Amino acid sequence: MLERITLERRADASALRSAATYGVALVVAVALSLGVMIWAGVPTGALFEELIVQVFLTPAGLARTLTQATPMMLAALAAALCLRLKFWNIGIEGQLLMGAIFATTVALYDIGGPIRLPLMLAASALGGALWIAAPALLRLRFGVSEVIVTLLLSNVAFLFLQHLLFGPFGDTSHNFPTSPVFDEMEKLVRFGFGDTHAGLILAVIAVLAIAVLVHRTRFGFAARFAGDNPRAADALGFETRRVMLISILLGGAMAGLAGGVIVSGTEHRLTQAVGLNMTFNGIVIAALAGNLPLMIPVVSFFIAGLSVASASLKVFYGVSEGIVLIIQGIILLTLVTFQFTATYRVTIRGPEAA
Amino acid sequence: MTDVETARAASADAAPALDVRGVSKRFGEATVLDGVDFDLRKGEVHALLGENGAGKSTLMNILTGIYAADEGQIAVCGAPARIRSPSDAVALGIGMVHQHFKLVMPFTGRENIRLAAGTARAGCDWVTVDARIAEVLRLTGLDVDLDVSVSALSVAERQRIEILKALTLGAEILILDEPTAVLTDQEAERLLGLMRDLASAGHAIVFITHKLREVMTAGDRVSTLRQGRMVMRGRAVTEVTSQALSVAMIGEQETTPIARGASALGAPLLQVQDLSVRNEGVGVVDGVTLTVHSGEIVGLAGVGGNGQRELAEAVLGLIPSTGSIALHGSALTDGSVSDRRAQGMRYVPADRTGHALSPNSSLAENLAAAAVRTGRLGHTFISIRTILGFAKSLINAFGIAGAIAGGRRPVRLLSGGNAQKSVLARELDDAARLIIAHSPTRGLDVAACRFVHDRLIEATARGAGVLLISEDLEEILALSDHIHVISRGRLATTENAKPGREDIGALMLGHA
């Protein structure tokens, strides 16, 4: 059987072909996803209403989608900055939690007086960067696999979060493991459009700044060269390790900032649910965006919409929230498969003719 | 009866082994093979010449079932054959030794052959395979240790395993793709002898090479491909001159050998004193002392893997070393790579895609990389227009073909020759003082080789010095003012500056 399948590398892997492939892949992915949802019990007639109208076309739905997209954009930047350097950061949740913890610390201990909110956000970025510093240094200095270290440090961060919520950060007025609600000056301003808040602007600014950094600066050039071929970058005299370290720390900072934005913009306190699924969301969005910063807001918007839709699917049709992860997985796998066929031509021949 | 069996039955005593008629192959717009005829007889070594991109590999890939021809017929041993997969080719008795070996590294040679036999034919048990291996070894007198991991073997030994593998699978037609490119002169001689032996035993051999001398010594007939057409078909080697072959291969261009007049020796440029490099406790470069003067090409000959790469990287400051390195008389033993490059040191590594280029970045970005690094194209911000403008002048000056859309396409899509041109374009700027060029023409066609050599000579005319590290003895002999030989990390020396071919060969293998 295997002998009848041949792979031929395409001589003309053009930009047009890859764009067309991306389009077809999305159509196939959406079709497969819809199939899965119908199979899971969502009535066919309700799909358009739940997935498009309620999520993107009603004011309340759009507001929810934008609110969810905000930290996703930052998490995706964290993933993309690291993936561009082939540093597999699968501990975005950990960095995000440390960011949330640092921001909450500034808020609960009333540090910084009038500049407390900016200080909270700066602290969150610092927290995320610190949490990725250890795996980054271990990898760059000793070649320790960052896959294991970032993943396990996520668990450490989560246990530390639990320790804080059940101990020093706990709200004594009730028995739930959350911190006390923040003061007004510790909250990001809301636009009066659902829960959308100034964090959205912050995230868009971060996207633009990183797009400029990656595509238009000498540092970004060095990072691209170092990410693609560190040996060649070394031979040209680029400070490969320094460039990689700074990029990775910046990635951690973006994840931390996502945590800061969630606690100061949406939750207004520290909870256990902060950062849920953000590693996977960040990586999926970055991968679908081809690690291009400017594509990240677009993809984040749709993935956030999917996540918002899943909440109502659960309430109205009893479909598990896990369906979102399944659909994200389907989209990602479909895209990767199609990208393969854009590079290789797969031919399966019939049985040998006599 | 299948095609395969028909061919086998007819193979008894027919003289023609292979007959290819009118084979064409297109990839998209590009016609890679255009109505190619080729024939191969039993008991002959048929040399196949052609520049890079002439279509040799495509033709061989069609014969071995990797590609399907768009047009044309192939007959094996006089019977029409349809080769639709590599296993069809094996069943027809066609075997190929690729330039990049297809061996599983941790496996032993025997295991590799068993693996290949197992996939080629169902129900092939190890005892049968081992018996066949023993028989082939007895018939050919091949000498190689089959029971150690392939990764522990030299390139020449791996190649013998590939040949043994093909013969064990029943290859009557053996295709060798540039088999001598990776060998030393002595090893190459031995391989040519083996090819002659196999031919006298009745095998038909296609011998792909870039080296005219080997065609003349080992070939019976010779064919030449140029731009997808067979421009010289099956001429007896005794009837053709190497001049005629060169012309057939590269067209009507002048093919005078590259010779350099002795240029005036300038001041000492690079002075390396007692340089040693240790890798995991093992000395890979051992007390090397050498000097390169301004305007001089110093050749460093040697079998690959004798410390050449480490020496080059230590001089450039990429890896730590002991001893001293001075450029223009000032010590830079502790200087970083960027310090050394600022003083005019440049590096053309042996592995272009692995050590010099960023394959997924555009050609323009690769060309501009050094200038971007020094800040010449902008201190903080770099515009794409600046990069493209900078690249455009280099693309024109070095004639980098395939630079589509001003060099916006990824550099990995370039051919080997053009990739090397882009490395040279970047490294041989006006500020280049000392150029370390490691195997700068490996895998390049005649025209591209000429180009590279001309650029290096030009650089010396400007007063630069070149440390030319190469495994190609012809190249070293043709270009160098002074020749050293490196063997096991040490410089093997002779009294005279330019030792002869035999002396160098002996020094390479550490006999002197």
Short mmCIF file of C-alpha atoms in Angstrom, two decimals, chain A residues 3 6-9 11-14 86 212 215-219 221-222 224-225 228-229 231-239 349 352-354, chain B residues 84-85 87 119 309 313 318 337-338 341 353-361 365-366 369 372-375 378-382 384 387 426-427:
data_model
loop_
_atom_site.label_atom_id
_atom_site.label_comp_id
_atom_site.label_asym_id
_atom_site.label_seq_id
_atom_site.Cartn_x
_atom_site.Cartn_y
_atom_site.Cartn_z
CA GLU A 3 4.53 1.86 -2.15
CA THR A 6 4.47 9.03 -3.78
CA LEU A 7 5.45 12.47 -2.57
CA GLU A 8 6.83 14.88 -5.10
CA ARG A 9 8.22 18.19 -3.94
CA ALA A 11 8.96 23.05 -7.86
CA ASP A 12 6.61 26.03 -7.77
CA ALA A 13 5.71 26.69 -4.13
CA SER A 14 4.40 30.14 -5.00
CA LYS A 86 12.16 27.95 17.52
CA VAL A 212 7.54 47.15 13.93
CA HIS A 215 9.83 43.64 10.59
CA ARG A 216 11.41 47.06 10.64
CA THR A 217 14.32 47.11 13.08
CA ARG A 218 17.87 45.88 13.17
CA PHE A 219 17.01 43.86 16.27
CA PHE A 221 16.37 41.36 11.53
CA ALA A 222 18.91 39.75 13.84
CA ARG A 224 14.83 36.51 12.28
CA PHE A 225 18.28 35.44 11.13
CA ASP A 228 16.14 30.63 11.15
CA ASN A 229 19.82 29.72 11.34
CA ARG A 231 25.00 29.27 13.19
CA ALA A 232 24.88 31.61 10.23
CA ALA A 233 23.93 34.48 12.54
CA ASP A 234 26.93 33.66 14.76
CA ALA A 235 29.28 33.59 11.78
CA LEU A 236 28.09 37.05 10.75
CA GLY A 237 28.84 38.39 14.22
CA PHE A 238 25.25 38.84 15.38
CA GLU A 239 24.91 38.53 19.14
CA ARG A 349 -1.75 5.16 -7.74
CA GLU A 352 -0.69 -2.49 -10.50
CA ALA A 353 -2.18 -3.18 -13.92
CA ALA A 354 -1.31 -6.60 -15.25
CA ARG B 84 6.71 3.53 -11.87
CA SER B 85 8.29 3.28 -8.45
CA SER B 87 10.69 -0.94 -6.27
CA THR B 119 11.25 -3.35 1.70
CA ARG B 309 36.18 23.45 9.92
CA GLU B 313 35.88 28.66 13.04
CA LEU B 318 33.31 31.24 16.56
CA VAL B 337 33.41 37.50 15.72
CA SER B 338 32.15 41.02 15.10
CA ARG B 341 34.82 40.97 10.90
CA THR B 353 22.83 26.55 3.78
CA GLY B 354 23.84 25.28 7.19
CA HIS B 355 26.40 27.88 8.21
CA ALA B 356 26.10 30.96 5.99
CA LEU B 357 22.54 31.55 4.88
CA SER B 358 19.18 31.93 6.51
CA PRO B 359 17.24 29.67 4.14
CA ASN B 360 13.78 31.04 4.89
CA SER B 361 14.82 34.67 4.73
CA GLU B 365 17.98 39.89 3.44
CA ASN B 366 20.75 37.33 3.18
CA ALA B 369 22.79 40.67 6.54
CA VAL B 372 22.60 45.29 8.58
CA ARG B 373 24.65 43.81 11.40
CA THR B 374 27.28 46.54 11.30
CA GLY B 375 24.58 49.20 11.24
CA GLY B 378 20.47 51.96 9.63
CA HIS B 379 21.25 52.04 13.31
CA THR B 380 17.87 51.09 14.80
CA PHE B 381 15.32 50.99 12.00
CA ILE B 382 15.85 49.18 8.70
CA ILE B 384 12.77 46.98 3.36
CA ILE B 387 17.63 46.23 1.95
CA ARG B 426 28.05 39.28 0.82
CA GLU B 427 31.49 38.23 2.05
#
